[in-house]
N, CA, C and O of each residue as an XYZ file, in Angstrom:
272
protein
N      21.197     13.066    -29.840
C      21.046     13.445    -28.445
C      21.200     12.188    -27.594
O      20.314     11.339    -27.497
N      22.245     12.132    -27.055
C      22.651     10.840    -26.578
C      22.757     11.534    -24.807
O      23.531     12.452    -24.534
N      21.910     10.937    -23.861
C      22.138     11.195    -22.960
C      21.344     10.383    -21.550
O      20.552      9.475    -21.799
N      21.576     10.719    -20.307
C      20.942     10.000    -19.222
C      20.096     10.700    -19.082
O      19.577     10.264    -18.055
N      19.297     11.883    -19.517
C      18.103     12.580    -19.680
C      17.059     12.045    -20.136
O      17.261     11.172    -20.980
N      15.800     12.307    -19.821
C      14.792     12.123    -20.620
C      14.749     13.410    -21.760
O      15.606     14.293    -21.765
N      13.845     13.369    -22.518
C      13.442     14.466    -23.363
C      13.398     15.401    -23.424
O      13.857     16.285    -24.148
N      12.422     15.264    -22.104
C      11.362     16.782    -21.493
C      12.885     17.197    -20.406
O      13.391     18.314    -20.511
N      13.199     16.631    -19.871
C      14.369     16.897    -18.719
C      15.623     17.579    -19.435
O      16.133     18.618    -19.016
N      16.193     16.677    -20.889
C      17.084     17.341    -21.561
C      16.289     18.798    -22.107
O      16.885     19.783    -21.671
N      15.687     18.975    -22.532
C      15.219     20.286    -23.351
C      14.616     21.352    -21.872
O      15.070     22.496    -21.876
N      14.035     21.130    -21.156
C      14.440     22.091    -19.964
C      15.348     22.307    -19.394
O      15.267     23.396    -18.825
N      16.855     21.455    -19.126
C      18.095     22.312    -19.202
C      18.831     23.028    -19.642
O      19.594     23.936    -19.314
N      18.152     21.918    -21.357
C      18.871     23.370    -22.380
C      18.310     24.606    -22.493
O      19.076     25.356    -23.098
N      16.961     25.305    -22.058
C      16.001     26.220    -21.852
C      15.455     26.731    -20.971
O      14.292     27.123    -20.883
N      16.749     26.765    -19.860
C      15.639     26.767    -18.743
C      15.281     28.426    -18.219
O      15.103     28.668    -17.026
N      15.229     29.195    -18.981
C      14.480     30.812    -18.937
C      13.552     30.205    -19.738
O      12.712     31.098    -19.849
N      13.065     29.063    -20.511
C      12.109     28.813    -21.531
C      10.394     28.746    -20.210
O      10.751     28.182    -19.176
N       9.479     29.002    -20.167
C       8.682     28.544    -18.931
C       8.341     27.348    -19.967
O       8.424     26.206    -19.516
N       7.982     27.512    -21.263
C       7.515     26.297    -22.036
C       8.422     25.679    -23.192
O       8.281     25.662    -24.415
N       9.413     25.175    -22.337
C      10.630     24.646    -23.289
C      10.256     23.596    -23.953
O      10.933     23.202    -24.903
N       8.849     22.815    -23.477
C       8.061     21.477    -24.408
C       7.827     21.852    -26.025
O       7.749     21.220    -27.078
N       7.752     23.456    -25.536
C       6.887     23.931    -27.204
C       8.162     23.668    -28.333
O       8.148     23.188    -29.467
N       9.055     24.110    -27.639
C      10.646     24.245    -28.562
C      11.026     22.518    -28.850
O      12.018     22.523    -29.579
N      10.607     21.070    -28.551
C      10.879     20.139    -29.046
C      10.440     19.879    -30.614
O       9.308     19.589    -31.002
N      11.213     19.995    -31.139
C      10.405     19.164    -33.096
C       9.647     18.183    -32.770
O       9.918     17.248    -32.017
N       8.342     18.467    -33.540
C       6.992     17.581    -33.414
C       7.337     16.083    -33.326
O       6.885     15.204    -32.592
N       8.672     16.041    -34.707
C       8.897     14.087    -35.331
C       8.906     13.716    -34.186
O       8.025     13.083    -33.604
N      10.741     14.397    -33.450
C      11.165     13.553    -32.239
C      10.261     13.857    -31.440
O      10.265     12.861    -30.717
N       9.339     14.645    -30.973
C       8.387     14.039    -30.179
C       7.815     12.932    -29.907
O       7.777     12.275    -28.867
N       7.176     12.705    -31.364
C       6.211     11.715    -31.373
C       7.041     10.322    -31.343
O       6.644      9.210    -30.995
N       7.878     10.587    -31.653
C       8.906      9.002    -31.817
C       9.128      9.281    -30.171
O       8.164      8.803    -29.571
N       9.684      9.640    -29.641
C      10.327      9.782    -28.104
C       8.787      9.169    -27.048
O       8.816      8.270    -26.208
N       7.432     10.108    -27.516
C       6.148      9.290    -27.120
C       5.532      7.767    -27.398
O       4.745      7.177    -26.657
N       6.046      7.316    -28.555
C       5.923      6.173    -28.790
C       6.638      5.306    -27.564
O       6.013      4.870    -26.598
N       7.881      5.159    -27.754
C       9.004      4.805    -27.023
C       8.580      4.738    -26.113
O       8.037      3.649    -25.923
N       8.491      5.808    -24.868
C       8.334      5.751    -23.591
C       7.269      5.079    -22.936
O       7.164      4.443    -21.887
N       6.216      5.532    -24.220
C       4.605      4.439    -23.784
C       5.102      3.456    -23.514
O       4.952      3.083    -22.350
N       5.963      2.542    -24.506
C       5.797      1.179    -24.337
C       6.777      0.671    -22.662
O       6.685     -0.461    -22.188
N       7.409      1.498    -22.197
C       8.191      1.362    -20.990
C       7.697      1.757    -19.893
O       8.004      1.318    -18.784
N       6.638      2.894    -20.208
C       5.774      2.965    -18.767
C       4.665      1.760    -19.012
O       4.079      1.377    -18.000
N       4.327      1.127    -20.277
C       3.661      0.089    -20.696
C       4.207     -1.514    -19.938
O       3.382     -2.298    -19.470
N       5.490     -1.749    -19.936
C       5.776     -2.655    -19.299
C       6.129     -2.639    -17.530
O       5.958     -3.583    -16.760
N       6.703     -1.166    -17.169
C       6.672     -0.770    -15.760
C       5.584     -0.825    -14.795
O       5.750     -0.858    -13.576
N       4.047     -0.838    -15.616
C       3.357     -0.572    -14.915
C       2.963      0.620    -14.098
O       2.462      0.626    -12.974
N       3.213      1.411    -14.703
C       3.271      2.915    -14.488
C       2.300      3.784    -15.036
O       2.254      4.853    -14.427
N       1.304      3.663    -16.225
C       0.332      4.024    -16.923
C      -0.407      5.260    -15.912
O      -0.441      6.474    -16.114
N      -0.907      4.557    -14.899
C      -1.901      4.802    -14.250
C      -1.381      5.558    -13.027
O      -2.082      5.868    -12.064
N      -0.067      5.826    -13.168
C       0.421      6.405    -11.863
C       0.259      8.147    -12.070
O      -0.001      8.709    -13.134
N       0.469      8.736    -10.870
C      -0.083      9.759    -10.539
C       1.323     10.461     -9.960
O       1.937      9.694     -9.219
N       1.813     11.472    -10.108
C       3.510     12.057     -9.644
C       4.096     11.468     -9.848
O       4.910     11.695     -8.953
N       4.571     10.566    -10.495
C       5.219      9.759    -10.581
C       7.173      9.969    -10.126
O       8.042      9.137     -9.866
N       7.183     11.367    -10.212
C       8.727     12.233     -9.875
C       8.752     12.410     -8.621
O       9.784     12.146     -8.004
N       7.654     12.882     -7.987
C       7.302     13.057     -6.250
C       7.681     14.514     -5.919
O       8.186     14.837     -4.844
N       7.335     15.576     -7.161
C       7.403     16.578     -6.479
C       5.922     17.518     -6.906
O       5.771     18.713     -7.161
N       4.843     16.221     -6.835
C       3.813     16.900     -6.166
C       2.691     17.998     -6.736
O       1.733     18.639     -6.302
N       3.595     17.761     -8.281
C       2.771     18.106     -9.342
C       3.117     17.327    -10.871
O       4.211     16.964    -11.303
N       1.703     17.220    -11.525
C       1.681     16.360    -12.499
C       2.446     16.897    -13.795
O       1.705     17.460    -14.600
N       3.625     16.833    -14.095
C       3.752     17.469    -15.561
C       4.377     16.890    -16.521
O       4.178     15.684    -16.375
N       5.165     17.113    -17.624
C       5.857     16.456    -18.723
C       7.088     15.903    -18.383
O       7.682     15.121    -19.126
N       7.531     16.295    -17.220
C       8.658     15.799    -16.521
C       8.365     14.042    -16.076
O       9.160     13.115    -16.232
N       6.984     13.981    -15.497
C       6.577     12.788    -15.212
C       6.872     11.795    -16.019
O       7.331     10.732    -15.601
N       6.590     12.095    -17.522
C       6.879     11.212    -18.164
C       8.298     10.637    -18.563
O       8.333      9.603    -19.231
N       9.606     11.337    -18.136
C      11.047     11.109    -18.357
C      11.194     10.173    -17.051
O      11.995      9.238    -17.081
N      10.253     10.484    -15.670
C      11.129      9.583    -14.608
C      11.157      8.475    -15.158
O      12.275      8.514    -15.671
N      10.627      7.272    -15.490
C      10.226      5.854    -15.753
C      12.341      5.562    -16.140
O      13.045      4.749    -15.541
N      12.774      6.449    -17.180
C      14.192      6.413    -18.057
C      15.347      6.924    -17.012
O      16.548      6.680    -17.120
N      14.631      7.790    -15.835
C      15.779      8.754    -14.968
C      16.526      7.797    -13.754
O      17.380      8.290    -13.017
């Protein structure tokens, strides 16, 4: 999966009648894709941020802006 997407962003386009297209990611690449991103909202300084997308609600999407 080679793309300018994040994770959560690629797998809700590919699903998007899915309301919970998070559930449909394989656990591995999850957890590898969570590793990863920690360490980049880890150096961004972003941890602690709050919307981070700016539309005003907190969700799994938040975590792809830091890569978008």
């Amino acid at each position: 999966m080679k793309s300018a997407k994040g994770l959560y962003q690629f797998f809700k386009g590919k699903y998007p009648l899915e309301r919970k297209f998070y559930d449909l990611i394989p656990p591995l690449l999850e957890k590898k894709y969570l590793k990863t991103i920690y360490n980049c909202h880890l150096c961004a300084g972003t941890l602690d941020g709050v919307d981070i997308d700016g539309d005003v609600e907190l969700t799994v999407l938040d975590i792809d802006h830091i890569i978008a």
